[in-house]
XYZ file of C-alpha atoms in Angstrom:
635
model
C 1.399 203.891 356.154
C 1.924 207.225 354.396
C 4.802 209.592 354.932
C 2.650 211.816 357.134
C 1.698 208.928 359.434
C 5.310 207.741 359.597
C 6.460 211.237 360.571
C 3.790 211.484 363.267
C 4.685 208.045 364.611
C 8.368 209.041 364.802
C 7.479 212.218 366.706
C 5.247 210.279 369.118
C 7.893 207.632 369.762
C 10.502 210.302 370.385
C 8.247 212.054 372.899
C 6.539 209.103 374.592
C 8.808 206.098 374.005
C 9.060 203.249 371.523
C 6.411 201.098 373.256
C 3.699 203.567 372.294
C 1.039 201.997 370.082
C 0.623 203.658 366.702
C -2.532 205.707 366.254
C -5.022 203.774 364.142
C -6.373 204.728 360.745
C -9.284 203.289 358.787
C -8.459 199.940 357.176
C -10.439 200.800 354.041
C -11.499 204.174 352.672
C -15.123 203.010 352.718
C -14.924 202.472 356.513
C -15.003 206.222 357.176
C -18.159 206.811 355.127
C -19.775 203.775 356.733
C -18.879 204.990 360.238
C -20.278 208.474 359.554
C -23.456 206.973 358.136
C -23.824 204.521 361.008
C -23.298 207.232 363.596
C -25.472 209.959 362.151
C -28.214 207.856 360.555
C -29.958 206.725 363.694
C -33.153 206.870 365.665
C -33.660 210.574 364.989
C -34.086 209.807 361.284
C -36.759 207.215 362.032
C -38.845 208.895 364.691
C -38.043 212.610 364.683
C -37.883 213.617 361.018
C -41.215 212.038 359.924
C -43.059 213.654 362.800
C -41.514 217.095 362.141
C -42.323 216.738 358.454
C -45.998 216.142 359.201
C -46.155 218.715 362.020
C -44.701 221.470 359.851
C -46.622 221.206 356.636
C -45.783 217.836 355.121
C -43.947 218.223 351.831
C -43.545 221.960 352.444
C -41.199 221.172 355.360
C -38.741 219.652 352.894
C -37.988 223.106 351.468
C -36.603 224.692 354.690
C -35.057 221.330 355.562
C -33.111 221.108 352.292
C -32.114 224.787 352.514
C -30.678 224.082 355.964
C -28.861 221.028 354.564
C -27.152 223.150 351.909
C -26.160 226.165 354.028
C -25.617 224.414 357.355
C -25.571 220.639 357.250
C -23.011 219.800 354.565
C -20.598 222.729 355.223
C -20.487 222.185 358.992
C -20.250 218.419 358.627
C -17.279 218.716 356.309
C -15.688 221.446 358.430
C -15.526 219.145 361.458
C -14.312 216.172 359.433
C -11.646 218.259 357.664
C -10.350 219.676 360.967
C -9.961 216.150 362.338
C -8.277 214.868 359.172
C -5.931 217.842 358.896
C -4.875 217.814 362.538
C -4.753 213.997 362.714
C -6.065 214.166 366.251
C -9.349 214.724 368.090
C -10.793 216.480 371.117
C -8.985 219.370 372.776
C -5.809 218.952 370.709
C -7.663 219.156 367.391
C -8.666 222.713 368.225
C -5.083 223.788 368.784
C -5.669 225.040 365.265
C -7.213 228.014 367.102
C -5.881 228.225 370.688
C -8.222 231.121 371.504
C -11.240 228.824 371.062
C -9.600 225.539 372.024
C -12.388 225.095 374.560
C -14.550 223.893 371.654
C -12.792 220.531 372.022
C -13.813 220.235 375.683
C -17.376 221.428 375.063
C -18.020 218.927 372.277
C -16.566 216.078 374.372
C -18.869 216.944 377.282
C -21.895 217.132 374.979
C -21.228 213.721 373.439
C -20.603 212.251 376.921
C -24.055 213.439 378.047
C -25.512 212.087 374.802
C -23.957 208.656 375.402
C -25.428 208.507 378.904
C -29.036 208.755 377.796
C -28.841 207.360 374.250
C -28.051 203.867 375.499
C -31.185 203.991 377.669
C -33.161 204.026 374.407
C -31.287 200.886 373.387
C -32.179 199.344 376.759
C -35.878 199.979 376.064
C -35.471 198.543 372.557
C -33.797 195.411 373.921
C -36.624 195.052 376.450
C -39.291 195.208 373.737
C -37.231 192.922 371.506
C -36.999 190.248 374.215
C -40.692 190.736 375.057
C -41.563 189.997 371.415
C -40.402 186.381 371.747
C -43.807 184.852 372.362
C -45.949 182.266 370.625
C -49.196 184.034 371.480
C -50.273 187.659 371.501
C -47.730 190.354 372.163
C -47.885 191.435 375.823
C -49.083 194.911 374.843
C -51.810 193.660 372.504
C -54.649 193.221 375.003
C -55.844 194.274 378.430
C -56.105 191.937 381.393
C -52.524 192.017 382.636
C -51.396 192.953 386.117
C -50.047 196.309 384.933
C -53.351 197.370 383.343
C -55.293 199.933 385.424
C -57.269 202.077 382.990
C -57.057 199.773 379.999
C -59.546 199.855 377.135
C -59.404 197.650 374.035
C -60.137 200.266 371.379
C -60.594 197.684 368.627
C -63.888 198.273 366.831
C -64.736 201.177 369.178
C -66.750 202.674 366.343
C -69.247 199.808 366.673
C -69.809 200.268 370.423
C -72.975 201.987 371.586
C -72.624 202.737 375.287
C -76.347 203.503 375.555
C -76.961 199.783 375.120
C -76.215 199.008 378.774
C -77.316 195.411 378.494
C -74.718 194.628 375.843
C -71.906 197.104 376.569
C -72.549 198.249 380.158
C -69.680 196.208 381.634
C -67.023 197.561 379.241
C -64.373 199.886 380.695
C -64.827 202.042 377.606
C -68.399 202.782 378.690
C -67.557 203.377 382.364
C -67.519 206.787 384.027
C -63.739 206.865 384.552
C -62.152 209.792 382.744
C -58.744 208.177 382.019
C -58.942 205.407 379.436
C -55.727 204.018 377.976
C -55.069 201.475 375.274
C -53.012 198.392 376.261
C -49.906 199.526 374.362
C -49.712 202.807 376.281
C -50.205 201.062 379.609
C -47.508 198.513 378.791
C -45.100 201.390 378.037
C -45.974 203.476 381.076
C -46.718 200.862 383.732
C -44.743 197.791 382.678
C -41.685 199.066 380.791
C -41.183 202.363 382.632
C -43.125 201.829 385.844
C -43.408 205.585 385.694
C -43.928 207.672 388.830
C -45.806 210.941 389.260
C -42.772 213.168 388.702
C -39.049 213.732 388.984
C -39.492 214.371 392.703
C -40.569 210.726 393.074
C -37.666 208.682 391.657
C -38.857 205.414 393.213
C -36.741 202.292 392.784
C -34.596 200.841 390.023
C -36.495 198.876 387.366
C -34.174 195.889 387.372
C -35.439 194.386 384.118
C -34.647 197.613 382.238
C -31.430 198.052 384.238
C -30.222 194.615 383.106
C -31.079 195.547 379.520
C -29.023 198.727 379.972
C -26.112 196.688 381.320
C -26.427 194.295 378.378
C -26.442 197.220 375.936
C -23.221 198.597 377.438
C -21.567 195.172 377.338
C -22.419 194.890 373.626
C -21.026 198.387 372.990
C -17.801 197.607 374.855
C -17.200 194.311 373.068
C -17.650 195.988 369.698
C -15.290 198.920 370.274
C -12.711 197.676 372.788
C -10.195 196.882 370.049
C -10.504 200.287 368.429
C -11.818 201.412 365.068
C -10.581 198.326 363.233
C -12.996 196.107 365.192
C -15.871 198.602 365.379
C -15.423 199.333 361.669
C -16.031 195.674 360.848
C -19.093 195.533 363.098
C -20.552 198.579 361.367
C -20.603 196.709 358.062
C -23.531 194.873 359.668
C -25.063 197.507 361.941
C -24.965 200.322 359.367
C -26.281 198.380 356.373
C -28.721 195.775 357.697
C -31.277 198.356 358.944
C -31.914 199.289 355.315
C -32.899 195.695 354.610
C -35.359 195.691 357.518
C -36.662 199.128 356.569
C -37.373 197.973 353.030
C -39.181 194.864 354.299
C -41.290 196.964 356.650
C -42.140 199.505 353.935
C -43.340 196.776 351.562
C -45.458 195.189 354.306
C -46.870 198.516 355.515
C -47.774 199.612 351.991
C -50.211 196.705 351.724
C -52.214 197.794 354.781
C -55.574 199.557 354.607
C -55.186 203.310 354.977
C -51.472 203.345 354.066
C -52.089 205.662 351.115
C -53.874 208.170 353.340
C -50.880 208.198 355.675
C -48.545 208.937 352.776
C -50.776 211.769 351.605
C -50.653 213.340 355.052
C -46.868 212.999 354.977
C -46.135 214.572 351.601
C -49.002 217.000 350.999
C -47.571 220.551 351.328
C -49.205 223.075 353.622
C -47.461 226.147 352.239
C -48.737 228.674 354.782
C -46.771 226.938 357.549
C -43.486 228.014 355.936
C -44.102 231.506 357.323
C -44.006 230.082 360.846
C -40.696 230.634 362.670
C -41.036 227.281 364.434
C -40.809 225.447 361.096
C -37.342 226.871 360.432
C -36.220 226.187 363.989
C -37.333 222.551 363.660
C -35.585 222.232 360.278
C -32.338 223.715 361.604
C -32.218 221.670 364.793
C -33.076 218.500 362.877
C -30.003 219.078 360.677
C -27.776 219.315 363.736
C -29.313 216.187 365.253
C -29.287 214.013 362.145
C -25.874 215.192 360.893
C -24.329 214.889 364.401
C -22.789 218.356 364.201
C -21.054 220.038 367.168
C -20.651 216.950 369.334
C -17.027 216.171 368.512
C -17.498 212.676 367.095
C -17.110 213.799 363.462
C -13.724 215.332 364.278
C -12.719 212.033 365.882
C -13.840 210.060 362.817
C -12.013 212.437 360.482
C -8.833 212.134 362.537
C -8.631 208.428 361.637
C -8.486 209.286 357.931
C -5.147 209.269 356.187
C -3.941 212.778 355.372
C -4.619 212.390 351.638
C -8.043 210.719 351.861
C -10.873 212.288 349.851
C -13.241 213.154 352.698
C -14.867 215.875 350.563
C -16.443 213.263 348.308
C -17.496 211.256 351.356
C -19.192 214.317 352.867
C -21.380 214.754 349.773
C -22.253 211.040 349.686
C -23.041 211.126 353.387
C -25.423 214.063 352.988
C -27.345 212.243 350.261
C -27.511 209.069 352.368
C -28.538 210.813 355.575
C -31.281 213.021 354.169
C -32.446 210.249 351.850
C -32.800 207.889 354.826
C -34.868 210.471 356.721
C -37.276 210.852 353.809
C -37.387 207.078 353.269
C -38.145 206.478 356.968
C -41.046 208.891 356.696
C -42.816 206.576 354.253
C -42.306 203.618 356.609
C -43.752 205.458 359.589
C -46.671 207.148 357.866
C -47.899 204.068 356.047
C -48.384 202.404 359.442
C -49.845 205.571 360.984
C -52.297 205.724 358.102
C -53.376 202.186 358.921
C -53.756 203.080 362.607
C -55.910 206.067 361.695
C -58.044 203.834 359.448
C -58.510 201.247 362.202
C -59.503 203.859 364.782
C -61.631 205.915 362.419
C -59.699 209.116 363.067
C -57.385 211.367 361.052
C -53.636 210.767 360.963
C -52.937 213.811 363.123
C -54.629 212.008 366.017
C -52.170 209.123 365.982
C -48.905 210.823 364.961
C -46.474 211.033 367.866
C -42.865 212.099 368.296
C -39.782 210.694 369.980
C -39.982 207.576 372.138
C -43.761 207.616 371.839
C -43.505 206.824 368.129
C -41.106 203.911 368.570
C -42.541 202.445 371.771
C -46.261 203.228 371.518
C -47.436 203.941 367.971
C -45.498 201.263 366.106
C -45.853 198.461 368.710
C -49.579 199.214 368.692
C -49.663 198.887 364.923
C -47.826 195.572 364.672
C -50.346 193.892 367.007
C -52.800 194.051 364.098
C -50.487 192.302 361.642
C -50.542 188.560 360.998
C -47.515 187.040 362.733
C -47.232 190.112 364.967
C -44.306 188.810 367.110
C -42.149 188.353 363.994
C -42.808 191.897 362.749
C -42.205 193.252 366.232
C -38.833 191.472 366.405
C -37.854 192.862 362.997
C -38.829 196.410 363.953
C -36.992 196.450 367.275
C -33.970 194.705 365.801
C -33.866 197.553 363.265
C -34.096 200.095 366.113
C -31.278 198.329 367.988
C -28.993 198.236 364.954
C -29.692 201.885 364.146
C -28.848 202.832 367.710
C -25.811 200.613 368.238
C -23.534 202.076 365.581
C -24.493 205.582 366.730
C -23.484 204.576 370.233
C -20.223 202.981 369.025
C -19.030 206.221 367.497
C -20.348 208.364 370.334
C -18.269 206.462 372.880
C -15.324 206.411 370.477
C -15.585 210.203 370.272
C -15.087 210.528 374.042
C -12.361 207.880 374.204
C -10.402 209.319 371.277
C -10.507 212.835 372.733
C -9.083 211.674 376.073
C -6.541 209.224 374.619
C -5.231 211.888 372.237
C -4.828 214.223 375.200
C -2.691 211.746 377.161
C -1.257 209.289 374.599
C 1.820 208.575 376.716
C -0.395 206.977 379.355
C -3.259 205.459 377.376
C -1.672 204.142 374.162
C 0.496 201.564 375.889
C -0.302 197.922 376.546
C -3.969 197.325 377.278
C -4.552 200.681 378.929
C -6.831 201.898 376.162
C -9.064 198.831 376.484
C -9.222 199.313 380.260
C -10.018 202.991 379.808
C -12.859 202.195 377.400
C -14.239 199.810 380.008
C -14.078 202.561 382.645
C -15.933 204.984 380.336
C -18.675 202.408 379.681
C -19.025 201.673 383.411
C -19.231 205.385 384.213
C -21.891 205.915 381.533
C -23.828 202.928 382.867
C -23.927 204.336 386.391
C -24.942 207.782 385.132
C -27.765 206.058 383.249
C -29.132 204.184 386.276
C -31.356 207.112 387.415
C -32.990 206.921 383.969
C -34.124 203.324 384.578
C -35.813 204.106 387.879
C -39.528 204.801 388.227
C -38.856 208.494 387.660
C -36.251 207.769 384.996
C -38.224 209.080 382.029
C -38.261 212.547 383.589
C -34.461 212.443 383.965
C -34.136 211.171 380.384
C -36.198 214.073 379.047
C -34.079 216.506 381.087
C -30.862 215.218 379.477
C -32.394 215.182 376.006
C -33.888 218.687 376.190
C -31.016 220.621 377.757
C -27.665 218.865 377.402
C -27.601 218.619 373.617
C -30.167 220.926 372.050
C -29.607 224.689 371.759
C -26.040 224.461 372.977
C -24.921 222.652 369.816
C -26.002 225.660 367.742
C -23.829 227.843 369.961
C -20.842 225.512 369.473
C -21.394 225.303 365.694
C -21.209 229.074 365.338
C -17.909 229.213 367.241
C -16.458 226.435 365.080
C -17.045 228.593 362.001
C -15.563 231.637 363.721
C -12.493 229.660 364.800
C -11.720 228.325 361.309
C -12.975 231.007 358.926
C -12.298 234.184 360.861
C -9.372 233.398 363.163
C -7.373 230.613 361.542
C -8.307 232.011 358.145
C -10.639 230.566 355.523
C -8.051 230.978 352.765
C -5.402 229.163 354.765
C -7.794 226.335 355.599
C -8.873 226.199 351.973
C -5.181 225.767 351.024
C -4.810 223.081 353.691
C -7.685 221.130 352.176
C -6.034 221.392 348.766
C -2.840 220.004 350.358
C -4.846 217.011 351.594
C -7.034 216.328 348.570
C -4.761 217.460 345.764
C -7.431 219.713 344.265
C -9.436 222.799 345.178
C -12.906 222.231 346.542
C -15.895 224.342 345.533
C -15.434 227.907 346.854
C -19.044 227.762 348.016
C -17.700 226.051 351.146
C -15.609 229.133 351.958
C -18.683 231.339 351.602
C -20.637 229.070 353.939
C -17.920 228.851 356.596
C -17.358 232.590 356.512
C -20.903 233.961 356.315
C -23.802 231.583 355.687
C -23.147 228.821 358.234
C -22.387 231.037 361.266
C -25.378 233.211 360.342
C -27.480 230.050 360.066
C -26.349 228.830 363.518
C -26.949 232.174 365.189
C -30.312 232.685 363.481
C -31.626 229.273 364.544
C -30.217 229.826 368.049
C -31.955 233.209 368.360
C -35.251 231.899 366.946
C -35.170 228.878 369.257
C -34.533 231.221 372.197
C -37.497 233.376 371.205
C -39.674 230.260 370.932
C -38.286 228.763 374.151
C -40.721 227.096 376.499
C -39.780 225.271 379.653
C -39.672 221.509 379.539
C -42.871 219.518 379.982
C -43.523 215.812 379.508
C -46.759 214.772 377.852
C -48.530 211.875 379.540
C -52.017 210.471 378.927
C -53.076 211.864 382.296
C -51.886 215.346 381.288
C -48.693 217.307 380.744
C -46.175 217.057 383.571
C -44.604 220.437 384.363
C -41.051 220.234 385.661
C -40.227 222.018 388.927
C -37.842 224.954 388.776
C -35.033 223.091 390.531
C -35.096 220.406 387.804
C -35.027 223.055 385.069
C -32.075 224.672 386.863
C -30.243 221.320 386.724
C -30.969 221.131 382.988
C -29.589 224.593 382.311
C -26.588 223.786 384.505
C -25.747 220.850 382.227
C -26.008 223.084 379.165
C -23.918 225.815 380.792
C -21.298 223.312 381.931
C -20.696 222.319 378.315
C -20.713 225.897 376.990
C -18.593 227.588 379.629
C -15.343 226.004 378.465
C -15.344 227.944 375.183
C -14.889 231.384 376.803
C -13.334 229.850 379.924
C -10.303 228.500 378.086
C -9.210 232.011 377.102
C -8.092 233.187 380.591
C -6.765 229.689 381.275
C -4.541 229.865 378.187
C -3.296 233.311 379.212
C -2.465 231.993 382.700
C -1.004 228.725 381.422
C 1.471 230.396 379.088
C 1.958 233.495 381.213
C 1.041 235.824 378.377
C 1.366 239.568 378.641
C -1.190 241.808 376.871
C 1.263 242.381 374.019
C 1.423 238.608 373.519
C -2.321 237.870 373.428
C -2.216 237.791 369.631
C -0.412 234.420 369.917
C -3.783 232.867 370.857
C -4.789 233.485 367.253
C -1.874 231.450 365.873
C -2.242 227.671 365.349
C -0.004 225.426 367.387
C 1.038 221.803 367.101
C 1.335 221.830 363.304
C 3.907 219.518 361.755
C 5.992 220.013 358.633
C 3.484 218.440 356.233
C 0.716 220.734 357.566
C 2.526 223.980 356.744
C 2.418 226.029 353.583
C 5.714 227.607 352.470
C 4.665 230.986 353.867
C 3.808 229.415 357.247
C 7.368 228.376 358.104
C 8.942 230.406 360.897
C 5.568 231.476 362.269
C 5.736 232.266 365.981
C 3.092 230.555 368.099
C 2.527 229.204 371.589
C 4.884 226.295 370.888
C 7.962 228.410 370.222
C 7.248 231.851 371.645
C 9.210 231.073 374.811
C 12.379 231.286 372.786
C 11.006 234.521 371.385
C 10.484 235.756 374.943
C 14.141 235.183 375.662
C 14.976 237.167 372.584
C 12.609 239.904 373.585
C 14.008 240.209 377.108
C 17.606 240.244 375.819
C 17.173 242.804 373.089
C 14.026 244.758 373.959
C 12.649 243.853 370.548
C 8.843 243.459 370.336
C 7.890 239.895 369.495
C 5.803 240.837 366.494
C 8.892 242.313 364.809
C 10.744 239.025 364.987
C 8.647 237.471 362.240
C 9.709 240.235 359.871
C 13.308 240.341 361.203
C 14.245 236.774 362.253
C 17.954 237.665 362.210
C 17.373 239.706 365.381
C 17.467 236.410 367.237
C 21.197 236.150 366.516
C 21.831 239.519 368.204
C 20.653 238.476 371.616
C 23.013 238.559 374.558
C 24.812 235.225 374.691
C 25.149 235.642 378.429
C 21.361 235.297 378.766
C 21.411 231.906 377.079
C 20.070 229.110 379.278
C 20.918 225.697 377.816
C 18.753 223.925 380.387
C 15.688 226.048 379.615
C 12.565 223.966 380.281
C 9.786 226.442 379.728
C 10.160 228.822 382.672
C 10.297 232.404 381.503
C 13.007 234.802 382.646
């Protein structure tokens, strides 16, 4: 334990008692990089990036994507990590570095809580498909003829079917007059896995098979994180690294399939004219926020477990290479199989490329049915999906838990209270997720995904830059980083935090607002349009997370009883310890010590702002106004 950690432990014990458990730090320096990689490299890299790359011009999309990485991804990622490492704490208290915008800590905690609620539903679906893959025969979504099939058509060798030959093909569903014809994989997803209803107004009943998978997923998450980062860190040595083994196996197998080369060509061939489209830049910017996990508070929590002198700057660069490299690598895995699907169906790749859950639970399961030993390949794929999702979920829950525990350490860092609290968080998330495993659950899932963590994270990212670069001071923070690392980082980071990154966040936010369209859900029977009351609920979730940033300002004024002449104190960091101060920062008046200044002000009629320049004025106050039992009440 370093001197900084020993000092913090002494302060905590003095304030909360000697039976307070010490705040954990990473066992090994590599644990932090592994945790960041495990959290941020997840399902979005596998199913969202490849689709966006194809949708927005193939290889040409990499140019705006990499530009966004350089001016937004890496600087904002390191900003959040550095704040957590410097403050040694997460959540609301981490943003005491800028009391005016301390609401950022609450907003990011709410966003990651919403994310945890629906992200584990994806794991529940993955577990369901994984368990369904344990069969000695055909996969259950390989053929028609099951009880859940209503409009099923086996599209295998459709090119050889001539419906005019009624004697030979007249009895086939494909040649019938019904307008809706679905392949068995789509019907398994919609009718068996989801049991989907006609809309969010028709929630139906709980799908107990999926609900049990959701419960199982939460039990796994709890068991892996209940003992804190030391246990979850060890688990992530498996969950963060093994997916790369499975991904490599799948890429080798997919590359041997007919049509794989055509899929790769569709993936990497640039369509330069699409770069002039505003939507391309919006997709690139939002993908950076999703894949780098920016503005959801978890990175600050991970950074807070670093030792004060750890080299997180190096880790941030390594992480960026790993994250973006994984996204590009995953694209080859997905598009080799999509190329094979296009070859089998006799269509172009754009006819089979899908995004989001449709790619993981329709396109790929459909593809593996054509492989020899299909159940084995299906198990490998969904095990990879589960492992990619689990470590993301570990850190997401840890982000919420750490924020709350750091807020009330005197209550939650004693005995087994933290473990009990983690259990309560998991149970709460499970119950919030139950509506998403009902017949209308997919509509609720899409509502959470579209509104609770999309545009709002751009809004939060911009305010993070403003809080650090413009209010706390980019030069001061730059000095703080030098205090931690022992060397000066590239000044390019200062330029980004001050100008480029906030401009990037605001530009993407404005462009996404211009391109805004209300939520719809694409189904084979047609796009489902959400009712206005559901959209209002979605915007309410987004507003609930955002409102705490401006809302904390009047609360801080009321909490500390500030007069207009004292509002400037909201711009001064509070909670800093000796090792976090530069020589010129000593004696700085802030919300922690201004009460004493108020006494001085009332006794001598000296404006508070003059006390910093004339500290000896404190000694001139009226001794008769001294209150030895002063507990925070102002005169």
